[in-house]
CSV table of C-alpha atoms (C1' of nucleotides) in Angstrom, one decimal:
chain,number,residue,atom,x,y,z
A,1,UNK,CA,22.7,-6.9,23.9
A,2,UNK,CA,19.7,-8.5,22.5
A,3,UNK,CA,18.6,-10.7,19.8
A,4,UNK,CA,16.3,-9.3,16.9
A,5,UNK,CA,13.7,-11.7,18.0
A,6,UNK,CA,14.2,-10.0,21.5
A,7,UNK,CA,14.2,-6.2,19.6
A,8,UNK,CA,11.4,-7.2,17.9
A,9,UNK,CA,9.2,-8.5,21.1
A,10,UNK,CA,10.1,-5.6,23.6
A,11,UNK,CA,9.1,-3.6,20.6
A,12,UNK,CA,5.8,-4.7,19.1
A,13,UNK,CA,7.7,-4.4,15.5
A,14,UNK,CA,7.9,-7.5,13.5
A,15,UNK,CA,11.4,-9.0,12.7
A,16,UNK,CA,11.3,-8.6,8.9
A,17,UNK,CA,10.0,-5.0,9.5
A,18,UNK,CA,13.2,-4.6,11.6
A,19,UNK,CA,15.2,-5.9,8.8
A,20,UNK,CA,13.4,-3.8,6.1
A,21,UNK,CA,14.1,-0.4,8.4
A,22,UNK,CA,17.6,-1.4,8.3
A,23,UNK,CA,17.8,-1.7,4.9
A,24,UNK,CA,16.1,1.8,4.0
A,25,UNK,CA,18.6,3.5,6.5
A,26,UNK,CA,16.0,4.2,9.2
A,27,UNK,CA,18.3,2.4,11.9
A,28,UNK,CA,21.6,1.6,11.9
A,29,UNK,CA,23.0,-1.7,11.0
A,30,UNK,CA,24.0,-3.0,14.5
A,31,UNK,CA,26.9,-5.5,15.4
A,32,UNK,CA,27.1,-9.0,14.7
A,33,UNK,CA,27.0,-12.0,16.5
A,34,UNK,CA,30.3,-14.5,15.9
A,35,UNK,CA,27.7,-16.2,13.7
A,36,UNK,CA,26.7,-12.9,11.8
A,37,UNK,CA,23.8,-12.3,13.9
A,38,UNK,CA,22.2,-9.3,14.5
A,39,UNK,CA,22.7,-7.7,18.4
A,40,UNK,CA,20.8,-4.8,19.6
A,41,UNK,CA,21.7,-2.1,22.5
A,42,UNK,CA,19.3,0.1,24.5
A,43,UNK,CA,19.9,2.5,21.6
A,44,UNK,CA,18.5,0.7,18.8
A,45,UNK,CA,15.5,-0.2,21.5
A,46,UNK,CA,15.3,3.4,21.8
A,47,UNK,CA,15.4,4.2,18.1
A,48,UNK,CA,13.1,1.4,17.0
A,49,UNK,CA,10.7,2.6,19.4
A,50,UNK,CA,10.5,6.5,18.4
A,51,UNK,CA,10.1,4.9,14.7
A,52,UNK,CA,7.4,2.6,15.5
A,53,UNK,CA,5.7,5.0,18.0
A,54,UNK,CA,5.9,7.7,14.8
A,55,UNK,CA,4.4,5.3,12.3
A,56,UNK,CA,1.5,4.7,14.5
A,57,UNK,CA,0.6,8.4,14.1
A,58,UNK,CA,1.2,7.6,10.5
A,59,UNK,CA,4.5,9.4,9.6
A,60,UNK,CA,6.0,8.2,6.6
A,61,UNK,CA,9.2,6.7,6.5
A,62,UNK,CA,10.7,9.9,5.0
A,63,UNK,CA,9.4,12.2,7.9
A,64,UNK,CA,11.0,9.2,10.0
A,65,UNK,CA,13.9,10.0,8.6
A,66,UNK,CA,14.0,13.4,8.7
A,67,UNK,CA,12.5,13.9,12.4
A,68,UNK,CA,15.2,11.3,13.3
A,69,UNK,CA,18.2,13.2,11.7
A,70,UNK,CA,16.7,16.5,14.1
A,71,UNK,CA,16.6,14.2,16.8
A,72,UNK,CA,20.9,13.6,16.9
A,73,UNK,CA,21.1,17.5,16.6
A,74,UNK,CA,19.5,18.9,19.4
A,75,UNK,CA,21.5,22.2,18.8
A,76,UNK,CA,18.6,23.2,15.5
A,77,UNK,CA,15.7,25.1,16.0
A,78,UNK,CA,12.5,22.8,15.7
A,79,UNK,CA,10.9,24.4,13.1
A,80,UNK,CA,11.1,21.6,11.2
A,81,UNK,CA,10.0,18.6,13.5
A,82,UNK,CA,6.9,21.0,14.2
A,83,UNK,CA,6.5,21.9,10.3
A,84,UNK,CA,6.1,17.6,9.5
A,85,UNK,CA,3.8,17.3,12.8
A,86,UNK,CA,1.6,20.2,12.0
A,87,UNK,CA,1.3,18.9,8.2
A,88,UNK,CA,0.5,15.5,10.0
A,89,UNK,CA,-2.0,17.0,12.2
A,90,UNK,CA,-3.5,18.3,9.0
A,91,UNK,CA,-3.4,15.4,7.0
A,92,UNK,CA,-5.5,13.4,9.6
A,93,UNK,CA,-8.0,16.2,10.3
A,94,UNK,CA,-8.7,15.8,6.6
A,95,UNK,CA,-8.9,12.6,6.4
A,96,UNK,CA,-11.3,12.6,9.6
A,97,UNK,CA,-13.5,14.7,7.4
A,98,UNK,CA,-13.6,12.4,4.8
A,99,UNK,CA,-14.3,9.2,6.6
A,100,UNK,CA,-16.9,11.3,8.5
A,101,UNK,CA,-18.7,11.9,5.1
A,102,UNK,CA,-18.4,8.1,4.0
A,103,UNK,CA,-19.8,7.1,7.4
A,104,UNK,CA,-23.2,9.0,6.6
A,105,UNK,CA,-23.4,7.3,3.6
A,106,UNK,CA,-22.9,4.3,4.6
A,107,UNK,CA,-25.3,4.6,7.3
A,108,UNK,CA,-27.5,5.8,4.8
A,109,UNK,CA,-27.2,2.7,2.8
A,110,UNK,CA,-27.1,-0.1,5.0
A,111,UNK,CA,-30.4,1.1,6.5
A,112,UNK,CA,-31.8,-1.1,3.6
A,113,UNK,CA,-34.8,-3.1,4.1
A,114,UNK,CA,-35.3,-4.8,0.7
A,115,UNK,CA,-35.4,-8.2,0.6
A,116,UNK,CA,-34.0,-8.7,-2.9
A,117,UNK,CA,-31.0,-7.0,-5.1
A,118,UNK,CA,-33.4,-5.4,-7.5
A,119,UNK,CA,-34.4,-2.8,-4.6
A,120,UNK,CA,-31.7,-3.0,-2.7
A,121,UNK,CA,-30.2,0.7,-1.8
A,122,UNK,CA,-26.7,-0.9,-1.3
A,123,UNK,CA,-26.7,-1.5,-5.0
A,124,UNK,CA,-28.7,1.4,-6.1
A,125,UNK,CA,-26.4,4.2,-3.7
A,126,UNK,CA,-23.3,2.6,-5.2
A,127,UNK,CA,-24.5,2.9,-8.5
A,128,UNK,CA,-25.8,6.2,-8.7
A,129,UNK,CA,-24.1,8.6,-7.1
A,130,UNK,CA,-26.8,11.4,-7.5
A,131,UNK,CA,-28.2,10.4,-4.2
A,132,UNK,CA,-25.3,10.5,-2.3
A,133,UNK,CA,-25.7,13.6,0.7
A,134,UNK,CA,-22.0,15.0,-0.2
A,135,UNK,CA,-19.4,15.2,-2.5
A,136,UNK,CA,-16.5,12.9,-1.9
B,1,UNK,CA,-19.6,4.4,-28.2
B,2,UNK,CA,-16.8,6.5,-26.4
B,3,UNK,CA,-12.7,6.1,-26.3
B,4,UNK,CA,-11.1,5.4,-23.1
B,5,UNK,CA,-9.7,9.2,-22.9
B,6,UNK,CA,-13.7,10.2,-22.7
B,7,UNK,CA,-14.9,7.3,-20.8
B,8,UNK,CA,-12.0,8.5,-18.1
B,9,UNK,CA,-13.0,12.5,-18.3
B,10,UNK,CA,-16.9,11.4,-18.0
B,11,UNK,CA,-16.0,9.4,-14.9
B,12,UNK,CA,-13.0,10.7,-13.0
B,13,UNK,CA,-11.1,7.8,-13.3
B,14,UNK,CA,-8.0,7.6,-15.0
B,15,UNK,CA,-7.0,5.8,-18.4
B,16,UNK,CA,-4.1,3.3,-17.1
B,17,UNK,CA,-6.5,2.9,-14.1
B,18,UNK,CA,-9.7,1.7,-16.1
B,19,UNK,CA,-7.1,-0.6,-17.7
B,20,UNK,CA,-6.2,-2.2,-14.5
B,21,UNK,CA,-9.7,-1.9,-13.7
B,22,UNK,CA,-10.2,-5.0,-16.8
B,23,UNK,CA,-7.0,-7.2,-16.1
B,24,UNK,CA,-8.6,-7.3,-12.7
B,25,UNK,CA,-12.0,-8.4,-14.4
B,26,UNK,CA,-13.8,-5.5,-12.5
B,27,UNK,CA,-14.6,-4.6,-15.6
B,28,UNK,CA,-15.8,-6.5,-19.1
B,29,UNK,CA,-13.1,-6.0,-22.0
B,30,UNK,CA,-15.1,-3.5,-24.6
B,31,UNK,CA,-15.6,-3.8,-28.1
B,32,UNK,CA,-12.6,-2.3,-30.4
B,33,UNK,CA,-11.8,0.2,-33.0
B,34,UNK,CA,-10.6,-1.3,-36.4
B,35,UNK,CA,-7.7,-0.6,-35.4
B,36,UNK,CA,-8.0,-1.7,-32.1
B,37,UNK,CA,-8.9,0.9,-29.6
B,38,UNK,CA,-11.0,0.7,-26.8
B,39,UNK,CA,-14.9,1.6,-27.5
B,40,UNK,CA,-17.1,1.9,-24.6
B,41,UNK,CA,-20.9,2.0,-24.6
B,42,UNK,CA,-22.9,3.2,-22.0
B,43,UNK,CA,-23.5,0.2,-19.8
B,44,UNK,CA,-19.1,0.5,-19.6
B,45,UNK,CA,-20.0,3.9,-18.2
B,46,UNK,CA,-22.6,2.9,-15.6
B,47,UNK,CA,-20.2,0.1,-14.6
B,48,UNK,CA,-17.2,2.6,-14.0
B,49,UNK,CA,-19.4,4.7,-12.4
B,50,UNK,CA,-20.3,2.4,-9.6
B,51,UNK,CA,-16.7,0.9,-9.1
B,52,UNK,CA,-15.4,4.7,-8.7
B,53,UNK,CA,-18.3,5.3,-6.1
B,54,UNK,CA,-17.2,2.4,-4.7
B,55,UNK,CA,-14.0,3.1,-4.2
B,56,UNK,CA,-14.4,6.4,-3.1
B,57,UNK,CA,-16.1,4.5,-0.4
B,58,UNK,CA,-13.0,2.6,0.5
B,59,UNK,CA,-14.6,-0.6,-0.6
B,60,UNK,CA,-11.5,-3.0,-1.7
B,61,UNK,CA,-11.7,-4.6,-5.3
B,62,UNK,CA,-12.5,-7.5,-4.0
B,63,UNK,CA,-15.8,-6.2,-2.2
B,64,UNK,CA,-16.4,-4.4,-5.2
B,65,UNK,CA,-16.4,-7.7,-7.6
B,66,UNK,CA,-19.0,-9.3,-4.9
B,67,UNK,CA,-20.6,-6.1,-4.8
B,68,UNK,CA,-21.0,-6.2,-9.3
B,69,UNK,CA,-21.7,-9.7,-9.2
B,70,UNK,CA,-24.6,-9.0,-6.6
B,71,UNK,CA,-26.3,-6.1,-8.8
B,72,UNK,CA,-26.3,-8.6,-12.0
B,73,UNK,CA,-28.6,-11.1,-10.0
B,74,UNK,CA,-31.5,-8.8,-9.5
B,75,UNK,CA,-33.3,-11.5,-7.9
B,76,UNK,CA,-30.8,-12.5,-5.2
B,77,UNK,CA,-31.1,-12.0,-1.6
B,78,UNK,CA,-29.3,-8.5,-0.6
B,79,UNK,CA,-28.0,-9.8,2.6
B,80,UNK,CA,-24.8,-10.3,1.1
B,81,UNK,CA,-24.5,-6.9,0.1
B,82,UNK,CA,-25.5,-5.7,2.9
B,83,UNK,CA,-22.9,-7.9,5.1
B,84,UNK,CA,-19.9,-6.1,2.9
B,85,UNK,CA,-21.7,-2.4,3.6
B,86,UNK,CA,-22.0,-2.9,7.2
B,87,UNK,CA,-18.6,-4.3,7.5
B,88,UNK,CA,-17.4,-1.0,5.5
B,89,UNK,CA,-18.8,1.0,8.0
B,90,UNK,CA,-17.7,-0.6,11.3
B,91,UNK,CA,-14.4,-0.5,9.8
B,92,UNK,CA,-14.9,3.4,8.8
B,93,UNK,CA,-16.2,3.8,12.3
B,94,UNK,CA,-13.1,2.2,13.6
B,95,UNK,CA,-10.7,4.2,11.4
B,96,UNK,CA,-12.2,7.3,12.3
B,97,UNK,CA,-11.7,6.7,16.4
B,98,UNK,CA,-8.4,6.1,15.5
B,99,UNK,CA,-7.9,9.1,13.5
B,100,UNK,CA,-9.2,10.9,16.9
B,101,UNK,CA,-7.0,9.4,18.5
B,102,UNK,CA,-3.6,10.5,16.9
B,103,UNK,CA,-5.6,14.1,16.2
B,104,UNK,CA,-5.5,14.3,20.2
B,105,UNK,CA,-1.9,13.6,20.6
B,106,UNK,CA,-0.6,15.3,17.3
B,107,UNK,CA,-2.5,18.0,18.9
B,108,UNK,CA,-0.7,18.4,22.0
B,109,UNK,CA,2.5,17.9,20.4
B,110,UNK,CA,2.6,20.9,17.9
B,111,UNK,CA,1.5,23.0,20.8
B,112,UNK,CA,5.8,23.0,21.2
B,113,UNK,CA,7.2,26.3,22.5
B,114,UNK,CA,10.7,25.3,22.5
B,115,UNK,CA,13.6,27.1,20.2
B,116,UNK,CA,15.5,24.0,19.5
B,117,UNK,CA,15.3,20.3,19.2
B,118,UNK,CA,16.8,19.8,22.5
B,119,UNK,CA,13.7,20.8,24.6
B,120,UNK,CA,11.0,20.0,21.3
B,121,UNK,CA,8.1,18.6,22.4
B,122,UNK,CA,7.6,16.8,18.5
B,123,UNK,CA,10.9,15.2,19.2
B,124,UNK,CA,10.4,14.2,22.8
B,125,UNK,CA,6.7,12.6,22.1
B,126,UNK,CA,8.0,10.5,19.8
B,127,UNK,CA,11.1,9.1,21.5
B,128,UNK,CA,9.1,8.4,24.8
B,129,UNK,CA,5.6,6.9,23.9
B,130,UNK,CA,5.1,6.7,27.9
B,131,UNK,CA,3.7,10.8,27.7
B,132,UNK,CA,1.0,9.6,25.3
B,133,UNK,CA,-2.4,10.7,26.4
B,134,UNK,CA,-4.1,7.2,25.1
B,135,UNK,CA,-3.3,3.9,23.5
B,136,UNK,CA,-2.9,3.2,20.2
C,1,DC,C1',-2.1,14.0,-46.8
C,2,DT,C1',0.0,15.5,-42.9
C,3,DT,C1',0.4,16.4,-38.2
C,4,DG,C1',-0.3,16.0,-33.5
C,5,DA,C1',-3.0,14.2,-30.0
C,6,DA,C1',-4.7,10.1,-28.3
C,7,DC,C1',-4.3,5.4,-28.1
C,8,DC,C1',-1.9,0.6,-27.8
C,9,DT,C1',1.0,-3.1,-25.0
C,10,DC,C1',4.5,-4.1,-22.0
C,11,DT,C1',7.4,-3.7,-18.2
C,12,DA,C1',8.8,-1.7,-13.9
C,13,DG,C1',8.1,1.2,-9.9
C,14,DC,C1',5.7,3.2,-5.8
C,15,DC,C1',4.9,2.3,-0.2
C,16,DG,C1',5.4,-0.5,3.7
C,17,DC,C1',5.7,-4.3,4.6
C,18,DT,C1',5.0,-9.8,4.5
C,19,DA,C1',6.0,-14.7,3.1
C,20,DG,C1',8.7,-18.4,1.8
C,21,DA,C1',12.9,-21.0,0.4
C,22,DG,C1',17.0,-22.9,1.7
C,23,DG,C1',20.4,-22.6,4.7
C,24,DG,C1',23.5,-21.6,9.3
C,25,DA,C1',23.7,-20.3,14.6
C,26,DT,C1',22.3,-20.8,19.2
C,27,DT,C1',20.4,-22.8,23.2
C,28,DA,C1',18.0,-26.2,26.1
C,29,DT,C1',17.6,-30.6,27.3
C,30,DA,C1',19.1,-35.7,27.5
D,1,DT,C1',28.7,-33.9,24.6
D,2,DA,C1',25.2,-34.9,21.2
D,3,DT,C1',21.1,-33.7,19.4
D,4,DA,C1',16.9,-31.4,18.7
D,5,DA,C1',14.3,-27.3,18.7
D,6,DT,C1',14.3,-22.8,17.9
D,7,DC,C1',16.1,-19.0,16.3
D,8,DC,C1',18.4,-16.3,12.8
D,9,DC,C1',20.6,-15.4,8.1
D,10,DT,C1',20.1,-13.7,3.0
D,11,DC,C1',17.6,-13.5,-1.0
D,12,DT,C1',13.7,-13.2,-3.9
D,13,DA,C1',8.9,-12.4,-4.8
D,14,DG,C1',4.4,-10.9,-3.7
D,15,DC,C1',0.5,-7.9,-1.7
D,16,DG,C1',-3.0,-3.8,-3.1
D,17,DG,C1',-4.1,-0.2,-6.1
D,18,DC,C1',-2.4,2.1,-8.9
D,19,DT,C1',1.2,5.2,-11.8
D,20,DA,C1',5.0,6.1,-15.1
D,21,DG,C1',7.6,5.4,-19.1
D,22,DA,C1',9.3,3.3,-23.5
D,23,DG,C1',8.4,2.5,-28.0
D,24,DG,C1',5.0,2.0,-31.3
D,25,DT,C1',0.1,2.6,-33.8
D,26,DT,C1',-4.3,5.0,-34.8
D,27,DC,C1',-7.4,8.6,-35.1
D,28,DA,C1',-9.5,13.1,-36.3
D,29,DA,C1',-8.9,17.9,-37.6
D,30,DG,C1',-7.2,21.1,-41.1
DNA sequence: CTTGAACCTCTAGCCGCTAGAGGGATTATA
DNA sequence: TATAATCCCTCTAGCGGCTAGAGGTTCAAG
């Protein structure tokens, strides 16, 4: 049994965090303290770490939720888990892409030499996007 | 002189969006209509133009008001501008590592075989963060 | 002159937290 | 045991960057 201040340091996940996944039915509201304080098992330590270890791959509360609700039926076929993981996978591949793209450009632009706004390329790339080297 | 439903088909962005875009002061409030309609000109156009570019290049509003600012004062220095565009890109650069990063794992966890939750690898990644391949 | 699309303002909502006010509980030390 | 320091409670409001909807007005084509 552990504090949410403890939770919250074994864990790396802030205590209002903690409070807001409670609220939005990602974890269970846990017993209380005489005092009406919150008190954590392992389990919650368990749970609160699969959640924060899913939003650092940048699962949305909603696939949380969902990936969590497969996780207490081990009996179902994983389609599903692997259906929001491979929609993940994609998500970030494309996003890869794109911040690949804007990291040319930006390359491109901060190679300016100008001393003065009038030739800066900063200025001039931003404003016309004709000499940008992709779409984006 | 062009209404605000134009002004958003000319530049991609749209109309309750170029709105905000004025109660933020990113852009100047246009002339109006008799009866009160929004009336760009083509300097409104230009401005838009570069804010959406901007954008596009994940540069915050913030940056981007600097950024405006900057290109009004042709004779300035560009350092400044060039400060916020190299700080875009080291944080691009950084983005993109971490991107790599979860690709990797994401990666290894769709590769699951396994008929049911019990045994999913999707399931299993998440829960224990100790089978991670790297940090993040 | 009528109709229908486009426009207006205003308020509220989205996500995923984060901050602060104003209080009560717990724990370490004197 | 008293007190101080630290923790915790609920509640509300705010962040960025939009987006949606209500309820009303104006514009432009036929």
């Amino acid at each position: 049994m552990f504090s949410i201040g403890e939770l919250s340091k074994r864990t790396g996940v802030k205590i209002p965090t903690i409070r807001y996944y409670e609220q939005m039915g990602l974890i269970d509201a846990p017993e209380r303290s005489e005092g009406n304080q919150r008190r954590y098992s392992k389990e919650g330590l368990q749970r609160l770490s699969f959640i924060r270890h899913s939003r650092e791959l940048g699962f949305s509360i909603e696939d949380i939720k969902g990936l969590l609700e497969l996780s207490q039926h081990p009996e179902k076929p994983c389609q599903d888990a692997d259906k929001i993981a491979v929609q993940r996978l994609s998500d970030v591949r494309a996003r890869i892409a794109k911040l690949r793209r804007l990291e040319r450009e930006l390359k491109r632009i901060t190679a300016c030499q100008a001393d003065n706004v009038a030739s800066c390329a900063v200025i001039e790339s931003l404003a016309d996007h004709g000499l940008c080297d992709a779409e984006h």
